[in-house]
Amino acid sequence: MDPGGSEQDPEMKEQYASVYVGREEDIKRSERITAVVHDREVVIFYHKGEFHAMDIRCYHSGGPLHLGEIEEFDGRACIVCPWHKYKITLETGEGLYQSIDPKDPSAKPMWCSKGIKQRIHTVTVDNGNIYVTLSNEPFKCDSDYYATGIFKVIPSSF
Ligand code: FES
């Protein structure tokens, strides 16, 4: 696989090479695993027939997303961070919140998006094996803060 293209420098190319993280049947059974992909900790969820990978530590304050529950909000599957209950969509990494029109307090709260807050990585299934390719989307994602530097190590207890 060469998600970064063949013209990248070799170090960059290496960082975005896909990494084997486990057997498809095992991850389907456990419904989640943690893995280290090129020195970055990620969690891979299996939910309703699809695999999703994201940075393991919550963008808000570094909470352990691999220990959260998956729930649906506004029809979107989210991991709920066990620390302060932030909701993050599995598919896109958006932070969801509820808002209400202050001029109309009787209105029903609406689900809104803060935009992409948690970096999502690519999961590939090949011949019963699962691979993760790190995102190289060139935007600053809030979860990058906890995926690098002194914060990046989290004891895996799942
Ligand atoms: Fe995840 Fe605060 S650390 S909600």
Short mmCIF file of C-alpha atoms and ligand atoms in Angstrom, two decimals:
data_model
loop_
_atom_site.label_atom_id
_atom_site.label_comp_id
_atom_site.label_asym_id
_atom_site.label_seq_id
_atom_site.Cartn_x
_atom_site.Cartn_y
_atom_site.Cartn_z
CA MET A 1 0.00 0.00 0.00
CA ASP A 2 1.19 3.48 -0.69
CA PRO A 3 -1.36 5.96 0.62
CA GLY A 4 1.17 8.77 0.66
CA GLY A 5 2.17 8.44 -2.96
CA SER A 6 5.52 7.48 -4.38
CA GLU A 7 7.02 10.97 -4.42
CA GLN A 8 7.20 11.43 -0.63
CA ASP A 9 10.54 11.26 1.09
CA PRO A 10 11.30 7.76 2.41
CA GLU A 11 10.75 8.69 6.08
CA MET A 12 7.29 10.13 5.40
CA LYS A 13 6.49 7.17 3.21
CA GLU A 14 7.44 4.79 6.02
CA GLN A 15 5.25 6.67 8.54
CA TYR A 16 2.21 6.27 6.34
CA ALA A 17 2.74 2.66 5.39
CA SER A 18 -0.08 0.41 6.60
CA VAL A 19 0.53 -1.68 9.71
CA TYR A 20 -0.95 -5.06 10.58
CA VAL A 21 -2.95 -4.82 13.83
CA GLY A 22 -4.72 -8.17 14.11
CA ARG A 23 -6.93 -10.85 12.66
CA GLU A 24 -10.32 -9.81 11.37
CA GLU A 25 -12.15 -12.56 13.26
CA ASP A 26 -10.46 -11.66 16.55
CA ILE A 27 -11.36 -7.97 16.28
CA LYS A 28 -14.92 -8.81 15.28
CA ARG A 29 -15.18 -10.94 18.39
CA SER A 30 -13.66 -8.44 20.83
CA GLU A 31 -15.28 -5.44 19.02
CA ARG A 32 -12.27 -3.27 19.84
CA ILE A 33 -8.52 -3.43 20.16
CA THR A 34 -5.72 -1.01 20.81
CA ALA A 35 -2.59 -0.84 18.71
CA VAL A 36 0.53 1.21 18.21
CA VAL A 37 0.92 2.28 14.59
CA HIS A 38 4.23 3.96 13.84
CA ASP A 39 4.54 5.17 17.41
CA ARG A 40 0.95 6.47 17.55
CA GLU A 41 -1.60 4.81 19.80
CA VAL A 42 -4.91 4.08 18.15
CA VAL A 43 -8.11 2.23 18.99
CA ILE A 44 -9.91 0.14 16.41
CA PHE A 45 -13.62 -0.47 16.89
CA TYR A 46 -15.80 -2.98 15.14
CA HIS A 47 -19.36 -1.67 15.18
CA LYS A 48 -22.35 -2.75 13.11
CA GLY A 49 -20.26 -4.47 10.46
CA GLU A 50 -17.65 -1.72 10.05
CA PHE A 51 -14.17 -1.07 11.37
CA HIS A 52 -13.17 2.39 12.60
CA ALA A 53 -9.76 3.56 13.81
CA MET A 54 -9.00 6.78 15.68
CA ASP A 55 -6.46 8.28 18.05
CA ILE A 56 -6.86 6.53 21.37
CA ARG A 57 -6.83 9.63 23.57
CA CYS A 58 -9.80 11.97 23.61
CA TYR A 59 -9.24 15.40 22.06
CA HIS A 60 -10.76 17.13 25.08
CA SER A 61 -8.34 16.16 27.80
CA GLY A 62 -6.71 12.89 26.83
CA GLY A 63 -9.31 10.44 28.15
CA PRO A 64 -9.00 6.72 27.22
CA LEU A 65 -11.49 6.24 24.39
CA HIS A 66 -10.86 2.50 24.28
CA LEU A 67 -12.72 2.31 27.61
CA GLY A 68 -15.79 4.24 26.43
CA GLU A 69 -19.22 3.01 25.36
CA ILE A 70 -20.56 3.29 21.82
CA GLU A 71 -23.97 4.97 21.58
CA GLU A 72 -26.04 6.54 18.82
CA PHE A 73 -26.84 10.25 18.82
CA ASP A 74 -28.91 11.76 16.07
CA GLY A 75 -28.52 8.49 14.18
CA ARG A 76 -24.72 8.60 14.31
CA ALA A 77 -22.60 6.04 16.13
CA CYS A 78 -20.32 7.74 18.66
CA ILE A 79 -17.75 6.72 21.21
CA VAL A 80 -18.58 8.39 24.51
CA CYS A 81 -15.43 9.35 26.39
CA PRO A 82 -15.48 7.83 29.88
CA TRP A 83 -13.97 10.93 31.48
CA HIS A 84 -16.36 13.80 30.65
CA LYS A 85 -18.81 12.11 28.26
CA TYR A 86 -17.85 13.95 25.09
CA LYS A 87 -19.37 12.29 22.04
CA ILE A 88 -17.18 11.58 19.01
CA THR A 89 -18.53 10.11 15.77
CA LEU A 90 -16.84 6.86 14.80
CA GLU A 91 -16.98 7.61 11.12
CA THR A 92 -15.63 11.15 10.97
CA GLY A 93 -14.18 12.07 14.38
CA GLU A 94 -16.58 14.98 14.81
CA GLY A 95 -17.41 16.23 18.29
CA LEU A 96 -21.18 16.35 18.78
CA TYR A 97 -23.05 18.53 21.24
CA GLN A 98 -26.60 19.61 21.89
CA SER A 99 -27.68 23.20 21.57
CA ILE A 100 -30.85 25.11 22.11
CA ASP A 101 -31.97 28.43 20.72
CA PRO A 102 -31.72 30.83 23.70
CA LYS A 103 -34.48 32.96 22.17
CA ASP A 104 -36.75 29.94 22.19
CA PRO A 105 -36.10 27.95 25.38
CA SER A 106 -39.11 25.77 24.71
CA ALA A 107 -37.52 24.42 21.51
CA LYS A 108 -36.11 20.91 21.47
CA PRO A 109 -32.31 20.72 21.82
CA MET A 110 -30.61 20.04 18.48
CA TRP A 111 -27.53 17.94 17.86
CA CYS A 112 -24.72 19.97 16.33
CA SER A 113 -21.17 19.29 15.23
CA LYS A 114 -18.04 21.08 16.43
CA GLY A 115 -16.22 19.76 13.35
CA ILE A 116 -13.54 17.10 13.22
CA LYS A 117 -11.81 16.88 16.58
CA GLN A 118 -10.48 13.33 16.71
CA ARG A 119 -8.14 12.08 14.00
CA ILE A 120 -9.56 9.12 12.10
CA HIS A 121 -7.27 6.58 10.48
CA THR A 122 -7.92 4.17 7.63
CA VAL A 123 -8.71 0.51 8.27
CA THR A 124 -8.14 -2.03 5.52
CA VAL A 125 -9.23 -5.66 5.53
CA ASP A 126 -7.11 -7.99 3.45
CA ASN A 127 -7.47 -11.74 3.45
CA GLY A 128 -8.67 -11.90 7.05
CA ASN A 129 -6.06 -9.45 8.32
CA ILE A 130 -6.66 -5.91 9.55
CA TYR A 131 -4.28 -3.07 8.71
CA VAL A 132 -4.29 0.56 9.83
CA THR A 133 -2.88 3.43 7.82
CA LEU A 134 -2.34 6.67 9.71
CA SER A 135 -4.14 9.74 8.46
CA ASN A 136 -1.91 12.23 6.71
CA GLU A 137 -4.67 14.78 6.23
CA PRO A 138 -2.86 18.09 6.43
CA PHE A 139 -4.98 19.81 9.04
CA LYS A 140 -4.39 20.35 12.72
CA CYS A 141 -6.66 18.03 14.64
CA ASP A 142 -7.21 18.58 18.37
CA SER A 143 -6.44 14.94 19.18
CA ASP A 144 -2.93 15.38 17.72
CA TYR A 145 -1.98 17.11 20.95
CA TYR A 146 -2.43 13.94 23.00
CA ALA A 147 -1.02 11.66 20.31
CA THR A 148 2.42 13.24 20.35
CA GLY A 149 5.06 14.45 22.78
CA ILE A 150 4.83 13.68 26.49
CA PHE A 151 1.16 12.68 26.39
CA LYS A 152 1.36 9.94 23.84
CA VAL A 153 1.84 6.96 26.17
CA ILE A 154 -1.28 5.49 27.74
CA PRO A 155 -1.35 2.25 29.67
CA SER A 156 -3.53 -0.16 27.70
CA SER A 157 -5.91 -1.93 30.01
CA PHE A 158 -8.56 -3.16 27.65
FE1 FES B 1 -12.74 12.98 27.00
FE2 FES B 1 -12.89 15.00 28.67
S1 FES B 1 -11.21 13.77 28.28
S2 FES B 1 -14.45 14.13 27.50
#
